[in-house]
Amino acid sequence: MSSTGGKTPPALDVDALLDDPRTKIIVCCGSGGVGKTTTAAALGVRAAERGRDVVVLTVDPARRLAQSMGLSELDNNPRKIEINGDGELHAMMLDMKRTFDEIVEAHADPDRAKQILANPFYQSLSSSLSGTQEYMAMEKLGQLHRSGAWDLIVVDTPPSRNALDFLDAPERMGRFLDGRFMKLLAAPAKTGGRFGVKVISAGFGVFTGVLNKVIGVQLLRDVQTFVAAFDTMFGGFRERAEKTFKLLQTPGTAFLVVAAPEPDALREASYFVERLAAERMPLAGLVVNRVHEPAADTLSGGGTTTSRNDLLSAARAQAAAETLEERGEHTLTAALFRLHTDRMQLAAREERLRDHFASTHPSVPVTAVPAQAEDVHDLDGLRQVGEDLAAPTAPPTAA
């Protein structure tokens, strides 16, 4: 009996999710290197060809999405992809700095926006601050949602060391830009009255004297100039962060946790499922990519035909290979048995990992996508992944 106590996890009905007009946003999340970008693209293609008007937002710097969709590149503006079907498909790749610039241009008057965009501290902040990419991905999601131009948005979340970073990023960015440190730097410009200015200036002089020694005079001046120009926008970042978080909690949003059949990836997926539940965010299910299925039903050679029923364990296949090798017969057949053994052991190992996840999260719907023979590099490849995503997942074999 399997470790799930004989219970099969519910199957994830991908087509029902894509076809449901109430599904407005699908967020593909998980640790890095598990196929989130390919999954997001395949979902977008399948949804569009089934009649939805879709935009896929990716943050993948490798530009694989553009290549697989027949484009030389993607940028911060949605580009239309020619597909088969009644819907429409657009795709775009997040430009972190350009999105930050758009926020400044939209929420500051032209003169102040120009001053902010030219500020060296802002230029560094918008390009390299930890969490900026995750925050801007969610900011762009909000922009796309408010536009109303598409009835489905598919988001490929940023590759992070910690798959939970993008959930924390809006609050973390808002907290930084609206925090005490920034408010303190802005205090002299906001204090009224001569007495107040003298008091604040005296205390601030001590404070800035220390900072001058720590970070340098020019950088401090750049920071103070940035804060003075940026001051009226502080509250807006926190407000938008809260709205983004609430958008992610709405019933029209569906999270798909993407993982590979590997211990670290499934452990991260487990953390993510638990975090989504804690934040009351709607989880649609788990996608397990690159699953290796058991080898062919029959292996034959050397006058011997072995059915899959007779090869339920890798040990039997290995024993068959050893027997042929000892006899010095049918070398090719022995090698095939060895390959078959390796494949069975890999499939069994992956199955145990999936089974363990199901035992921990028995109510989470699951779909498994077989490992592809080659990298996905065109629309046909994405269509195949979409078909695999939507295909019923066979229940795990009892261990």
PDB file of N, CA and C in Angstrom, residues 28 35-47 54 56-58 64-66 68-69 89 91 154-156 376 379 382-383 385-386 389:
ATOM      1  N   CYS A  28       1.562  31.192 -11.565  1.00  0.00           N
ATOM      2  CA  CYS A  28       2.411  30.005 -11.503  1.00  0.00           C
ATOM      3  C   CYS A  28       3.589  30.305 -10.593  1.00  0.00           C
ATOM      4  N   GLY A  35      10.301  24.770 -14.237  1.00  0.00           N
ATOM      5  CA  GLY A  35       9.469  24.857 -15.437  1.00  0.00           C
ATOM      6  C   GLY A  35       8.281  25.794 -15.307  1.00  0.00           C
ATOM      7  N   LYS A  36       8.377  26.809 -14.448  1.00  0.00           N
ATOM      8  CA  LYS A  36       7.258  27.756 -14.298  1.00  0.00           C
ATOM      9  C   LYS A  36       6.991  28.502 -15.596  1.00  0.00           C
ATOM     10  N   THR A  37       8.050  28.955 -16.259  1.00  0.00           N
ATOM     11  CA  THR A  37       7.875  29.747 -17.479  1.00  0.00           C
ATOM     12  C   THR A  37       7.189  28.925 -18.566  1.00  0.00           C
ATOM     13  N   THR A  38       7.646  27.697 -18.777  1.00  0.00           N
ATOM     14  CA  THR A  38       7.027  26.834 -19.775  1.00  0.00           C
ATOM     15  C   THR A  38       5.587  26.528 -19.414  1.00  0.00           C
ATOM     16  N   THR A  39       5.322  26.274 -18.135  1.00  0.00           N
ATOM     17  CA  THR A  39       3.960  26.007 -17.682  1.00  0.00           C
ATOM     18  C   THR A  39       3.052  27.200 -17.946  1.00  0.00           C
ATOM     19  N   ALA A  40       3.522  28.392 -17.586  1.00  0.00           N
ATOM     20  CA  ALA A  40       2.718  29.600 -17.800  1.00  0.00           C
ATOM     21  C   ALA A  40       2.426  29.803 -19.280  1.00  0.00           C
ATOM     22  N   ALA A  41       3.446  29.623 -20.115  1.00  0.00           N
ATOM     23  CA  ALA A  41       3.261  29.802 -21.557  1.00  0.00           C
ATOM     24  C   ALA A  41       2.292  28.768 -22.123  1.00  0.00           C
ATOM     25  N   ALA A  42       2.440  27.518 -21.701  1.00  0.00           N
ATOM     26  CA  ALA A  42       1.554  26.456 -22.196  1.00  0.00           C
ATOM     27  C   ALA A  42       0.116  26.703 -21.777  1.00  0.00           C
ATOM     28  N   LEU A  43      -0.084  27.170 -20.552  1.00  0.00           N
ATOM     29  CA  LEU A  43      -1.436  27.501 -20.094  1.00  0.00           C
ATOM     30  C   LEU A  43      -2.017  28.644 -20.933  1.00  0.00           C
ATOM     31  N   GLY A  44      -1.188  29.649 -21.225  1.00  0.00           N
ATOM     32  CA  GLY A  44      -1.657  30.770 -22.029  1.00  0.00           C
ATOM     33  C   GLY A  44      -2.085  30.338 -23.419  1.00  0.00           C
ATOM     34  N   VAL A  45      -1.257  29.519 -24.068  1.00  0.00           N
ATOM     35  CA  VAL A  45      -1.582  29.040 -25.413  1.00  0.00           C
ATOM     36  C   VAL A  45      -2.872  28.211 -25.389  1.00  0.00           C
ATOM     37  N   ARG A  46      -2.979  27.310 -24.437  1.00  0.00           N
ATOM     38  CA  ARG A  46      -4.159  26.439 -24.394  1.00  0.00           C
ATOM     39  C   ARG A  46      -5.421  27.258 -24.104  1.00  0.00           C
ATOM     40  N   ALA A  47      -5.334  28.200 -23.169  1.00  0.00           N
ATOM     41  CA  ALA A  47      -6.507  29.007 -22.836  1.00  0.00           C
ATOM     42  C   ALA A  47      -6.945  29.857 -24.023  1.00  0.00           C
ATOM     43  N   VAL A  54      -5.989  36.213 -23.565  1.00  0.00           N
ATOM     44  CA  VAL A  54      -4.987  35.950 -22.532  1.00  0.00           C
ATOM     45  C   VAL A  54      -3.758  36.825 -22.725  1.00  0.00           C
ATOM     46  N   VAL A  56       0.205  36.665 -21.088  1.00  0.00           N
ATOM     47  CA  VAL A  56       1.159  35.945 -20.244  1.00  0.00           C
ATOM     48  C   VAL A  56       2.261  36.918 -19.857  1.00  0.00           C
ATOM     49  N   LEU A  57       2.465  37.084 -18.562  1.00  0.00           N
ATOM     50  CA  LEU A  57       3.523  37.947 -18.036  1.00  0.00           C
ATOM     51  C   LEU A  57       4.631  37.053 -17.495  1.00  0.00           C
ATOM     52  N   THR A  58       5.821  37.153 -18.091  1.00  0.00           N
ATOM     53  CA  THR A  58       6.948  36.348 -17.620  1.00  0.00           C
ATOM     54  C   THR A  58       8.043  37.263 -17.092  1.00  0.00           C
ATOM     55  N   ARG A  64      13.220  32.482 -23.050  1.00  0.00           N
ATOM     56  CA  ARG A  64      12.737  31.251 -23.677  1.00  0.00           C
ATOM     57  C   ARG A  64      11.304  31.390 -24.149  1.00  0.00           C
ATOM     58  N   LEU A  65      10.515  32.167 -23.418  1.00  0.00           N
ATOM     59  CA  LEU A  65       9.110  32.327 -23.792  1.00  0.00           C
ATOM     60  C   LEU A  65       8.998  32.981 -25.156  1.00  0.00           C
ATOM     61  N   ALA A  66       9.768  34.041 -25.384  1.00  0.00           N
ATOM     62  CA  ALA A  66       9.730  34.720 -26.679  1.00  0.00           C
ATOM     63  C   ALA A  66      10.083  33.755 -27.806  1.00  0.00           C
ATOM     64  N   SER A  68       9.923  30.464 -27.877  1.00  0.00           N
ATOM     65  CA  SER A  68       8.942  29.402 -28.081  1.00  0.00           C
ATOM     66  C   SER A  68       7.680  29.913 -28.740  1.00  0.00           C
ATOM     67  N   MET A  69       7.444  31.222 -28.660  1.00  0.00           N
ATOM     68  CA  MET A  69       6.258  31.805 -29.278  1.00  0.00           C
ATOM     69  C   MET A  69       6.569  32.454 -30.621  1.00  0.00           C
ATOM     70  N   LEU A  89      -3.914  35.831 -27.825  1.00  0.00           N
ATOM     71  CA  LEU A  89      -2.803  35.625 -26.902  1.00  0.00           C
ATOM     72  C   LEU A  89      -1.795  36.747 -27.051  1.00  0.00           C
ATOM     73  N   ALA A  91       1.868  38.279 -25.006  1.00  0.00           N
ATOM     74  CA  ALA A  91       2.911  37.913 -24.059  1.00  0.00           C
ATOM     75  C   ALA A  91       3.827  39.109 -23.833  1.00  0.00           C
ATOM     76  N   VAL A 154      -1.989  35.331 -17.032  1.00  0.00           N
ATOM     77  CA  VAL A 154      -1.169  34.235 -16.502  1.00  0.00           C
ATOM     78  C   VAL A 154       0.181  34.817 -16.115  1.00  0.00           C
ATOM     79  N   VAL A 155       0.572  34.619 -14.860  1.00  0.00           N
ATOM     80  CA  VAL A 155       1.794  35.219 -14.332  1.00  0.00           C
ATOM     81  C   VAL A 155       2.826  34.139 -14.034  1.00  0.00           C
ATOM     82  N   ASP A 156       4.010  34.332 -14.591  1.00  0.00           N
ATOM     83  CA  ASP A 156       5.167  33.494 -14.281  1.00  0.00           C
ATOM     84  C   ASP A 156       5.978  34.252 -13.236  1.00  0.00           C
ATOM     85  N   VAL A 376      11.361  22.613 -24.941  1.00  0.00           N
ATOM     86  CA  VAL A 376      10.256  23.238 -25.668  1.00  0.00           C
ATOM     87  C   VAL A 376      10.778  24.513 -26.330  1.00  0.00           C
ATOM     88  N   LEU A 379       5.605  26.808 -30.595  1.00  0.00           N
ATOM     89  CA  LEU A 379       4.209  26.723 -30.170  1.00  0.00           C
ATOM     90  C   LEU A 379       3.709  25.289 -30.124  1.00  0.00           C
ATOM     91  N   LEU A 382       4.682  23.921 -26.876  1.00  0.00           N
ATOM     92  CA  LEU A 382       3.835  24.445 -25.810  1.00  0.00           C
ATOM     93  C   LEU A 382       2.456  23.792 -25.839  1.00  0.00           C
ATOM     94  N   ARG A 383       1.940  23.540 -27.038  1.00  0.00           N
ATOM     95  CA  ARG A 383       0.646  22.855 -27.137  1.00  0.00           C
ATOM     96  C   ARG A 383       0.725  21.457 -26.525  1.00  0.00           C
ATOM     97  N   VAL A 385       2.757  20.452 -24.143  1.00  0.00           N
ATOM     98  CA  VAL A 385       2.795  20.598 -22.689  1.00  0.00           C
ATOM     99  C   VAL A 385       1.393  20.909 -22.163  1.00  0.00           C
ATOM    100  N   GLY A 386       0.642  21.749 -22.896  1.00  0.00           N
ATOM    101  CA  GLY A 386      -0.724  22.058 -22.490  1.00  0.00           C
ATOM    102  C   GLY A 386      -1.606  20.821 -22.471  1.00  0.00           C
ATOM    103  N   LEU A 389      -0.666  18.840 -19.466  1.00  0.00           N
ATOM    104  CA  LEU A 389      -1.201  19.463 -18.253  1.00  0.00           C
ATOM    105  C   LEU A 389      -2.664  19.094 -18.045  1.00  0.00           C
TER     106      LEU A 389
END
